[in-house]
mmCIF file of C-alpha atoms in Angstrom:
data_model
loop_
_atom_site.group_PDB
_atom_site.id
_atom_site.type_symbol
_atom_site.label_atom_id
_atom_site.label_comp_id
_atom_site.label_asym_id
_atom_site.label_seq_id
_atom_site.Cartn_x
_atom_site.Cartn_y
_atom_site.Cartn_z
ATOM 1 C CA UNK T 1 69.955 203.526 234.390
ATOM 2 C CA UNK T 2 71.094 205.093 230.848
ATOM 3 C CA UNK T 3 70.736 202.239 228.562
ATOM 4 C CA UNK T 4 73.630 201.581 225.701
ATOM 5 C CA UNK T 5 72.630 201.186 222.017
ATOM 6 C CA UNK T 6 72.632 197.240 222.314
ATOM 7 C CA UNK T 7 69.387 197.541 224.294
ATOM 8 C CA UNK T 8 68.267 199.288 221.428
ATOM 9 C CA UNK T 9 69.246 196.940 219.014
ATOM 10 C CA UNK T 10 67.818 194.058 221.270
ATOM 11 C CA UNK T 11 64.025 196.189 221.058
ATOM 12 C CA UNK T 12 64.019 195.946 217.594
ATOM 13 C CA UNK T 13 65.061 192.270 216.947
ATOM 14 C CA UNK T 14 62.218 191.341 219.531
ATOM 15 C CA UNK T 15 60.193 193.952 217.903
ATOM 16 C CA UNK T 16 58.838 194.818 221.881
ATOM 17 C CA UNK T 17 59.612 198.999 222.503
ATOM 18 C CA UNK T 18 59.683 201.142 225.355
ATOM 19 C CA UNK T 19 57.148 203.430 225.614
ATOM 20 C CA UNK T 20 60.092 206.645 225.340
ATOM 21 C CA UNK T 21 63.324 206.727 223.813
ATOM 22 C CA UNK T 22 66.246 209.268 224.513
ATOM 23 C CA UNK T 23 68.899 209.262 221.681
ATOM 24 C CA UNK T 24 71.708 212.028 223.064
ATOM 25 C CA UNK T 25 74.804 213.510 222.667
ATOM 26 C CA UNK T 26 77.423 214.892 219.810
ATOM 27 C CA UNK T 27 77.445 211.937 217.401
ATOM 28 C CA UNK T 28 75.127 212.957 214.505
ATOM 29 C CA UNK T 29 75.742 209.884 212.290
ATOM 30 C CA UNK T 30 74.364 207.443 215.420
ATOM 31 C CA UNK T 31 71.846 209.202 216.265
ATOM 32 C CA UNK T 32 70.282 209.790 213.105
ATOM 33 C CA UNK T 33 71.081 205.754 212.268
ATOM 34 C CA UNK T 34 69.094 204.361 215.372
ATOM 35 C CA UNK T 35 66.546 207.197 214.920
ATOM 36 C CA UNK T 36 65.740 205.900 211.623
ATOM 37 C CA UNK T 37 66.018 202.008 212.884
ATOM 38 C CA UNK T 38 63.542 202.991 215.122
ATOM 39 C CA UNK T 39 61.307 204.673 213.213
ATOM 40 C CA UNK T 40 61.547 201.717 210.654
ATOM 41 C CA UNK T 41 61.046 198.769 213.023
ATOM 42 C CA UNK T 42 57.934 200.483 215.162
ATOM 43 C CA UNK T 43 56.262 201.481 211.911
ATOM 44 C CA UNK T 44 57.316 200.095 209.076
ATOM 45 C CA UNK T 45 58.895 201.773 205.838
ATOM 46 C CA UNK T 46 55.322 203.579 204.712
ATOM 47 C CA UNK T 47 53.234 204.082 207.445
ATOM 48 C CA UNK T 48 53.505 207.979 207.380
ATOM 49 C CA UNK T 49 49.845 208.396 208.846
ATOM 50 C CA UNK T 50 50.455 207.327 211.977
ATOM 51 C CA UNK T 51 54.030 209.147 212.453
ATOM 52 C CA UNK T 52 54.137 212.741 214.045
ATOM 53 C CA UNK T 53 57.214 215.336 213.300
ATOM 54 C CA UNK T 54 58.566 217.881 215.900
ATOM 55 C CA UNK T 55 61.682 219.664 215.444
ATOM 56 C CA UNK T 56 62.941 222.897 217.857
ATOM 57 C CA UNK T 57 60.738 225.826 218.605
ATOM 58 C CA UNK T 58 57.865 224.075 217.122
ATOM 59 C CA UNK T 59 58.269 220.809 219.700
ATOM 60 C CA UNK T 60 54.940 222.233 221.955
ATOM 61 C CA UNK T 61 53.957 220.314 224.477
ATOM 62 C CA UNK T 62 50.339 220.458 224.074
ATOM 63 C CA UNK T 63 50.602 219.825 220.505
ATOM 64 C CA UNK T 64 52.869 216.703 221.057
ATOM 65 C CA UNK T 65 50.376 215.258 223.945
ATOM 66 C CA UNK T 66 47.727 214.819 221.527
ATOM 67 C CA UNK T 67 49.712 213.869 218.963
ATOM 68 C CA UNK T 68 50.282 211.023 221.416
ATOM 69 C CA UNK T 69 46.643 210.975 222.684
ATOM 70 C CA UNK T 70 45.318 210.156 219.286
ATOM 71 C CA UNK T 71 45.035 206.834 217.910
ATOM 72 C CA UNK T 72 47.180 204.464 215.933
ATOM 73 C CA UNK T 73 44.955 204.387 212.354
ATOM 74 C CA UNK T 74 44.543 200.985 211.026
ATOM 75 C CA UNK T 75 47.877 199.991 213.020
ATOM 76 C CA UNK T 76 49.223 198.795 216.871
ATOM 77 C CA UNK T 77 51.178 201.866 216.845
ATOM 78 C CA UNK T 78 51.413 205.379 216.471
ATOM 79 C CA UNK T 79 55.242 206.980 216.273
ATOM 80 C CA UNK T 80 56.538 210.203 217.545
ATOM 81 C CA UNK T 81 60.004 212.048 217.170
ATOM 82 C CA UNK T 82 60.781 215.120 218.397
ATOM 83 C CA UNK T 83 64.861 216.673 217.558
ATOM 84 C CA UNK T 84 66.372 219.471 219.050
ATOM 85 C CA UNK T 85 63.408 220.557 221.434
ATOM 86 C CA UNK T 86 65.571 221.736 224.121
ATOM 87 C CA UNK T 87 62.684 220.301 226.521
ATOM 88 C CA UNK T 88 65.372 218.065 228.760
ATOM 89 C CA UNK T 89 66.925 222.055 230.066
ATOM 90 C CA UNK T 90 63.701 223.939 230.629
ATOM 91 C CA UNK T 91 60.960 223.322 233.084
ATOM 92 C CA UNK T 92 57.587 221.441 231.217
ATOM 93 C CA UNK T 93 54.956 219.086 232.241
ATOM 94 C CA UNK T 94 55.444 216.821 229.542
ATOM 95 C CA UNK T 95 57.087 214.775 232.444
ATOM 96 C CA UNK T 96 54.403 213.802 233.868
ATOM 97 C CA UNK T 97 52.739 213.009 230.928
ATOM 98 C CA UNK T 98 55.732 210.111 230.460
ATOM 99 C CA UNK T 99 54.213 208.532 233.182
ATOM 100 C CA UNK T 100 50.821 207.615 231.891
ATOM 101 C CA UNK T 101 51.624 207.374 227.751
ATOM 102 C CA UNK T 102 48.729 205.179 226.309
ATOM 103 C CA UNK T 103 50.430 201.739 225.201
ATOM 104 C CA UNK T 104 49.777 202.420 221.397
ATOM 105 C CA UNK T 105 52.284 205.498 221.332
ATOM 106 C CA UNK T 106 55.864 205.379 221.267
ATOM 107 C CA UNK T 107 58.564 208.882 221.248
ATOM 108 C CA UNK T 108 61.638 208.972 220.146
ATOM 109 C CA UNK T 109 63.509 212.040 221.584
ATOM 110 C CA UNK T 110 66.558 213.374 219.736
ATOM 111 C CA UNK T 111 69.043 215.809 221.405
ATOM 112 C CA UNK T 112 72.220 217.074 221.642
ATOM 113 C CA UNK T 113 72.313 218.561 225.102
ATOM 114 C CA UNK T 114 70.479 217.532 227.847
ATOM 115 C CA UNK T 115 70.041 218.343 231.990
ATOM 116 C CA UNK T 116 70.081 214.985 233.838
ATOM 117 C CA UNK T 117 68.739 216.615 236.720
ATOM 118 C CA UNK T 118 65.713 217.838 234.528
ATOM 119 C CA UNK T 119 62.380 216.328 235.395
ATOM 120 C CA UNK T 120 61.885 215.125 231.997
ATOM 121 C CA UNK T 121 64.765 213.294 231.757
ATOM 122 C CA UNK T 122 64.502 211.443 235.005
ATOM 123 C CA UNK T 123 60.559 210.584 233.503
ATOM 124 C CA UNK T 124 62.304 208.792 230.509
ATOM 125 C CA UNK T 125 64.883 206.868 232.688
ATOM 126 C CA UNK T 126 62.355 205.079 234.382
ATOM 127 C CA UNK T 127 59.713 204.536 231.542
ATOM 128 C CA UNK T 128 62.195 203.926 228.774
ATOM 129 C CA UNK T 129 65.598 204.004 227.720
ATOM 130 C CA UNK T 130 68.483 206.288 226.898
ATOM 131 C CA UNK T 131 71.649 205.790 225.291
ATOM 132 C CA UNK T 132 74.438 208.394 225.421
ATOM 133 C CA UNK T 133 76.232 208.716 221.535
ATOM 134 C CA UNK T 134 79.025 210.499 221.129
ATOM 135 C CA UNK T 135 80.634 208.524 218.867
ATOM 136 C CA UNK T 136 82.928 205.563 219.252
ATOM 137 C CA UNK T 137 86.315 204.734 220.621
ATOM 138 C CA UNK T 138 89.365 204.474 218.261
ATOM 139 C CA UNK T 139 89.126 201.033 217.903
ATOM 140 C CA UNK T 140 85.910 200.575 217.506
ATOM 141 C CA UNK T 141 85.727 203.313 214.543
ATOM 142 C CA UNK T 142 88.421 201.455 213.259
ATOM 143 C CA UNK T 143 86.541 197.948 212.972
ATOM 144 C CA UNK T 144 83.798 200.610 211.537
ATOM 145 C CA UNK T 145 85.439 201.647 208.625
ATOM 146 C CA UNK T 146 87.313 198.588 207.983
ATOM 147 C CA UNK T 147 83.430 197.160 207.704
ATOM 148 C CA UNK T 148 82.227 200.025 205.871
ATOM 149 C CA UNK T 149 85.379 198.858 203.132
ATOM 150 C CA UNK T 150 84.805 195.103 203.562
ATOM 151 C CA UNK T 151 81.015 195.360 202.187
ATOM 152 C CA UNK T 152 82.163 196.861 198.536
ATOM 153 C CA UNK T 153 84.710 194.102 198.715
ATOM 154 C CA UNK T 154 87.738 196.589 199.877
ATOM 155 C CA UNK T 155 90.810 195.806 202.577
ATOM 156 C CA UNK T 156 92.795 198.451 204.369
ATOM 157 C CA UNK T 157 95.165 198.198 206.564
ATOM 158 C CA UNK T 158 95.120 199.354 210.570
ATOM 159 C CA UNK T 159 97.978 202.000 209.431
ATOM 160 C CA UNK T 160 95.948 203.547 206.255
ATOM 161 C CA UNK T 161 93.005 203.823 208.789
ATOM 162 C CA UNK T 162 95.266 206.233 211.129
ATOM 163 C CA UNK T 163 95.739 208.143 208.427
ATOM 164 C CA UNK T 164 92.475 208.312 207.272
ATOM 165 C CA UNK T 165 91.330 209.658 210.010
ATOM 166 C CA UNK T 166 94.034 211.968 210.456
ATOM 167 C CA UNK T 167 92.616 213.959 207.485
ATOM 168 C CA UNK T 168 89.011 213.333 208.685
ATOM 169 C CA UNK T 169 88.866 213.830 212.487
ATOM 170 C CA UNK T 170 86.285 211.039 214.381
ATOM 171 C CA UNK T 171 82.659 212.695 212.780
ATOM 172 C CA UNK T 172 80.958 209.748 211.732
ATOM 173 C CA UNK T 173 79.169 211.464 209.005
ATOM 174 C CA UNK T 174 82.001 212.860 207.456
ATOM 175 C CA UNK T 175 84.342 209.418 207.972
ATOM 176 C CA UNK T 176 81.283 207.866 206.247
ATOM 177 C CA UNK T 177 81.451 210.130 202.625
ATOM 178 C CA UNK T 178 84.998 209.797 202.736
ATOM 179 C CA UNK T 179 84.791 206.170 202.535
ATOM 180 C CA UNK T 180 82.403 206.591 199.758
ATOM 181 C CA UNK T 181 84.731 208.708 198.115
ATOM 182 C CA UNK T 182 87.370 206.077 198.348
ATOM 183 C CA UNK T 183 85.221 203.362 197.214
ATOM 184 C CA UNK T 184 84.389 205.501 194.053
ATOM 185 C CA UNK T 185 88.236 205.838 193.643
ATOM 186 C CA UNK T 186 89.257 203.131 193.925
ATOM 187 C CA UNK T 187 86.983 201.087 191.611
ATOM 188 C CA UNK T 188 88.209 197.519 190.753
ATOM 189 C CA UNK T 189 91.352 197.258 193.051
ATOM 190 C CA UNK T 190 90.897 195.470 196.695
ATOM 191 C CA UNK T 191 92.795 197.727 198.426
ATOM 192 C CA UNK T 192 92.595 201.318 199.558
ATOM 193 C CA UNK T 193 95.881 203.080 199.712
ATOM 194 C CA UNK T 194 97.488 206.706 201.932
ATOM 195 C CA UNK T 195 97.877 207.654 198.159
ATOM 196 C CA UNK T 196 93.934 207.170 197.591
ATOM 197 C CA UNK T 197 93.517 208.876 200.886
ATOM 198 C CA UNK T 198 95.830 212.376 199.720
ATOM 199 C CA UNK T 199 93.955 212.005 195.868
ATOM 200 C CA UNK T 200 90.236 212.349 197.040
ATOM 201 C CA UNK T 201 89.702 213.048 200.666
ATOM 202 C CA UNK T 202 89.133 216.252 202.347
ATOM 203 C CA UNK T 203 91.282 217.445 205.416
ATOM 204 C CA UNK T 204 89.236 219.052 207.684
ATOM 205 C CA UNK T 205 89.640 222.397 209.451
ATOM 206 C CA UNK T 206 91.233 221.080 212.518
ATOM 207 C CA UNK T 207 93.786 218.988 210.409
ATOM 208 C CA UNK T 208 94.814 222.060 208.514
ATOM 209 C CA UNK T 209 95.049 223.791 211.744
ATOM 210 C CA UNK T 210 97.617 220.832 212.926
ATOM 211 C CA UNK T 211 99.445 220.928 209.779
ATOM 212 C CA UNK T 212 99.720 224.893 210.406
ATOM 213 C CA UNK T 213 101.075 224.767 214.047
ATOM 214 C CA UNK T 214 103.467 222.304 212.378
ATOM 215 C CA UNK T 215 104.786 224.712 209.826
ATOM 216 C CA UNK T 216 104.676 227.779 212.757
ATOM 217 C CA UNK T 217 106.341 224.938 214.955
ATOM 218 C CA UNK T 218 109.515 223.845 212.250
ATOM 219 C CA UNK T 219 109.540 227.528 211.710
ATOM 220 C CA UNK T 220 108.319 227.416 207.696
ATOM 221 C CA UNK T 221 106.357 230.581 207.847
ATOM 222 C CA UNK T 222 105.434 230.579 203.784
ATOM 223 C CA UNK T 223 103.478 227.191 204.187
ATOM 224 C CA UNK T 224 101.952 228.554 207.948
ATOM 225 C CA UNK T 225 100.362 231.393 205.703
ATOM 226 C CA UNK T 226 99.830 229.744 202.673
ATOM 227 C CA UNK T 227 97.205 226.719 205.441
ATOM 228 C CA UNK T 228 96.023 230.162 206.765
ATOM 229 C CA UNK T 229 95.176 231.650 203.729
ATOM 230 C CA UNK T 230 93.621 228.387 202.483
ATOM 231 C CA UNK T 231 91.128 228.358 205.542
ATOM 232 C CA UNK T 232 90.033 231.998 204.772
ATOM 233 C CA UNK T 233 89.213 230.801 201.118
ATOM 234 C CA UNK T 234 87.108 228.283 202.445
ATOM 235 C CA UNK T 235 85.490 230.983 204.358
ATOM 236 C CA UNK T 236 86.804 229.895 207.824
ATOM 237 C CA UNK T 237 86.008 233.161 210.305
ATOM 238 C CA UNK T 238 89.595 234.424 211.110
ATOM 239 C CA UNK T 239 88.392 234.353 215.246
ATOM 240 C CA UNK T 240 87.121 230.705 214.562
ATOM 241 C CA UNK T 241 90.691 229.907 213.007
ATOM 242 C CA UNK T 242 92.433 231.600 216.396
ATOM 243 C CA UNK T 243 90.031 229.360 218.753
ATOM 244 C CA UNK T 244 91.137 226.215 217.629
ATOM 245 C CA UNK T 245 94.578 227.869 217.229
ATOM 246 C CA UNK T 246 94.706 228.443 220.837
ATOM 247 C CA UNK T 247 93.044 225.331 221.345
ATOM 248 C CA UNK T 248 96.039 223.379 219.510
ATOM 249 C CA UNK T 249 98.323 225.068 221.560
ATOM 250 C CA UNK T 250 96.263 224.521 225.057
ATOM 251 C CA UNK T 251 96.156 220.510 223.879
ATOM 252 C CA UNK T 252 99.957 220.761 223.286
ATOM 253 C CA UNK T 253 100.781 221.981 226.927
ATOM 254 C CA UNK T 254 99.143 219.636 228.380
ATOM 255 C CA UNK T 255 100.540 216.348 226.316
ATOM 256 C CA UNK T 256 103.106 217.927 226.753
ATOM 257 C CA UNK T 257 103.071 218.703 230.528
ATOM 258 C CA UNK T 258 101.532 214.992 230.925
ATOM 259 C CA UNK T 259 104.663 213.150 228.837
ATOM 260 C CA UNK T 260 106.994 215.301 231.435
ATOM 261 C CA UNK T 261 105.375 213.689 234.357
ATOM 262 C CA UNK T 262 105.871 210.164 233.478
ATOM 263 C CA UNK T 263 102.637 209.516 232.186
ATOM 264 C CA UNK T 264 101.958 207.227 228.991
ATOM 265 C CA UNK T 265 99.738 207.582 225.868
ATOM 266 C CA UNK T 266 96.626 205.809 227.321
ATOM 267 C CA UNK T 267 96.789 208.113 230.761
ATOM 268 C CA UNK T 268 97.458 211.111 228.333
ATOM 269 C CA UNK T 269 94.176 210.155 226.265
ATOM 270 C CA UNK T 270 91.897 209.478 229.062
ATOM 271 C CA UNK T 271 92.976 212.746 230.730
ATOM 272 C CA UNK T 272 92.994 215.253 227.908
ATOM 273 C CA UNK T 273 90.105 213.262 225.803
ATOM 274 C CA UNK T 274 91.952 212.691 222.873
ATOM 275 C CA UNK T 275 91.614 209.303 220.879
ATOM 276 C CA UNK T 276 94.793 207.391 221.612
ATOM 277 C CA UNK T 277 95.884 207.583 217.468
ATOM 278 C CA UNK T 278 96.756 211.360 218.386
ATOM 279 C CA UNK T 279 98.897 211.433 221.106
ATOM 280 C CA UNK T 280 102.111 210.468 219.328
ATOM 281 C CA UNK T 281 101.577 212.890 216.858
ATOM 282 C CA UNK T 282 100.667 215.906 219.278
ATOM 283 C CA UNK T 283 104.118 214.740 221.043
ATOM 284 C CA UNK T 284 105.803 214.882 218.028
ATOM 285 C CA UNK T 285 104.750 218.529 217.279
ATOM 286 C CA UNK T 286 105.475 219.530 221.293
ATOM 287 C CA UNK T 287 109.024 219.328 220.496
ATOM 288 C CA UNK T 288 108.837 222.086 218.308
ATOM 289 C CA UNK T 289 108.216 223.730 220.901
ATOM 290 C CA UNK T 290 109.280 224.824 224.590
ATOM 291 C CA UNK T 291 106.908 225.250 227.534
ATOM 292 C CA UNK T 292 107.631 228.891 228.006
ATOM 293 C CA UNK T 293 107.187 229.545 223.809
ATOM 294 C CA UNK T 294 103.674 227.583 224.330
ATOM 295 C CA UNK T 295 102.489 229.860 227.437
ATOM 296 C CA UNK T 296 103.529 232.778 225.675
ATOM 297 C CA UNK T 297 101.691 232.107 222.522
ATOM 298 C CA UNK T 298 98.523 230.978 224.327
ATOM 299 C CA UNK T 299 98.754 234.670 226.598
ATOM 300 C CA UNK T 300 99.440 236.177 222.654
ATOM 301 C CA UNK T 301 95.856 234.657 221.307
ATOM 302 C CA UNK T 302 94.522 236.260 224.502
ATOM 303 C CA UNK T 303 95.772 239.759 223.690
ATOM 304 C CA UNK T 304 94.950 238.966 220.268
ATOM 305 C CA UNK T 305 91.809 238.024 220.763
ATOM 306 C CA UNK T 306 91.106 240.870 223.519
ATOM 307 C CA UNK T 307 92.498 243.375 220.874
ATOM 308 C CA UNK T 308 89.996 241.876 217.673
ATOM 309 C CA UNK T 309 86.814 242.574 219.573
ATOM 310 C CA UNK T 310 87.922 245.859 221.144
ATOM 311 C CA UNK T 311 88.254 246.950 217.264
ATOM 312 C CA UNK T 312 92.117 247.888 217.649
ATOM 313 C CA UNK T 313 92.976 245.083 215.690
ATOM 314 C CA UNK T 314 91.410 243.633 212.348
ATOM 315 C CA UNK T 315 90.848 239.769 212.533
ATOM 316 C CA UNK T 316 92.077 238.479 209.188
ATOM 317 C CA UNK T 317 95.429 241.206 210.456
ATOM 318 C CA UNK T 318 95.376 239.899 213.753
ATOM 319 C CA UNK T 319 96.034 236.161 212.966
ATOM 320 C CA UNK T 320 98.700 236.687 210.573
ATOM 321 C CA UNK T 321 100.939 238.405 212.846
ATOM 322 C CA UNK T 322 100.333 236.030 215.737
ATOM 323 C CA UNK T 323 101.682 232.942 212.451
ATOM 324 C CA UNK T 324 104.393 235.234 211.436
ATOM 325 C CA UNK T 325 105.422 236.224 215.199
ATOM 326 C CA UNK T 326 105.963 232.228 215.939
ATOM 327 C CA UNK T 327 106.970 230.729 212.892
ATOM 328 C CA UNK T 328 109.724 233.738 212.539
ATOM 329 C CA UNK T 329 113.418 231.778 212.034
#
């Protein structure tokens, strides 16, 4: 049974752990936060000598057995965390070794990817617990931030959050320095504003990228190029700026294609995996377009694309004229 991070929570208030943890998936800023609650509440803030490190190609099983075959010194407990080892999608007999961990060690697994058919994984499932983090649900992130704002003393309303988040995207990390930013901003007044949102925070690539198929989309070509150009100053790869390109106008097809048949915003999220706060916006931005004008630009990043790595076509060339061709008046 994969185990959410309440479980967790409930380990460390009892201060009684599972022999194995598995913290997985594409949330950074969870991971990362129970890894270190963890590591803190089985060891304490000091105890380095009984704490053992393995990150990637240097996770070797032998090496990480005795780590967890030695001793806890002048302690119950003896901590290990291994990130990024890619051992839950190849074949190893640390499995095994799951089984029959003395009761003085604990490991704390950190991964992005995992196989849930691997044997490892299935070890961990029945000696410890797992919790899947890939970051929360709109309304949860919401209550997140608001809480984030509330502890330095700061309101802002369910609106101003949208639009946070708008220019931020859902990466917990980067959600997190932006509130610092605002905070810093802000200073002595109690609430944060959209105007303290457009002074100090960042828009990230895929916001530019919806502001740009906006422009291409209400046909202002000089602000499509000027985004475009902005991206390639911030050293964006001209074929990473057509994938997510193509990807905006994939995600617009099928809102768009989804709206048609009757569905509403929550069926349209759960199907296409967007958070809910997005849909009206990506409908907004279909209109610009017509089904047959999104097809043909998708089968145009295609060619593009198909001409790029065949070398007919330069890439910083290549994505200009596929702007210009569809945000032509």
């Amino acid at each position: 049974m994969v185990i959410n991070m309440k479980n967790i929570k409930e380990h460390i208030r009892l201060n009684q752990f599972k022999p194995v943890y598995l913290l997985y998936g594409s949330e950074s800023y969870l991971k990362k936060l129970y890894k270190d609650k963890l590591k803190t509440a089985i060891l304490g803030d000091s105890d380095e000598m009984n704490y053992s490190y393995f990150e990637g190609k240097g996770a070797e099983v032998p090496q990480i057995i005795a780590a967890a075959d030695t001793l806890p010194f002048f302690s119950d407990r003896r901590l290990i965390i291994i990130e990024n080892s890619n051992l839950f999608k190849s074949q190893n007999n640390l499995a095994d070794y799951i089984k029959s961990i003395p009761e003085t060690t604990h490991i704390v697994f950190v991964e992005t990817e995992i196989d849930k058919r691997n044997r490892l994984f299935k070890a961990v499932k029945d000696a410890g617990t797992i919790s899947e983090m890939n970051g929360m649900d709109e309304n949860n992130l919401k209550l997140w931030i608001a809480s984030l704002l509330d502890k330095e003393k700061k309101k802002i309303t369910g609106d101003t959050i949208l639009y946070l988040l708008s220019k931020t995207g859902t990466d917990m990390e980067n959600i997190q320095n932006e509130v610092e930013k605002l905070i810093c901003y802000a200073m002595d007044r109690a609430v944060i504003t959209s105007e303290d949102i457009d002074a100090v925070c960042t828009t990230q690539i895929s916001g530019k990228i919806f502001l740009m198929i906006d422009a291409i989309g209400s046909r202002k070509q000089k602000q499509a190029l000027d985004l475009y150009y902005d991206l390639l100053a911030l050293k964006e790869k001209p074929m990473s700026i057509l994938f997510l390109i193509t990807r905006q106008f994939n995600i617009l097809i099928q809102v768009k294609d989804l709206a048609a048949l009757g569905y509403n915003n929550t069926i349209i999220s759960q199907k296409t995996g967007l958070m809910p706060f997005t849909i009206n916006k990506y409908l907004s931005q279909g209109k610009n377009f017509t089904m047959q004008t999104l097809k043909e630009a998708l089968q145009t990043c295609a060619e593009i694309e198909e001409q790029i790595k065949t070398g007919r076509l330069m890439d910083i060339i290549g994505v200009e004229l596929l702007i210009v061709k569809y945000s032509a008046v």
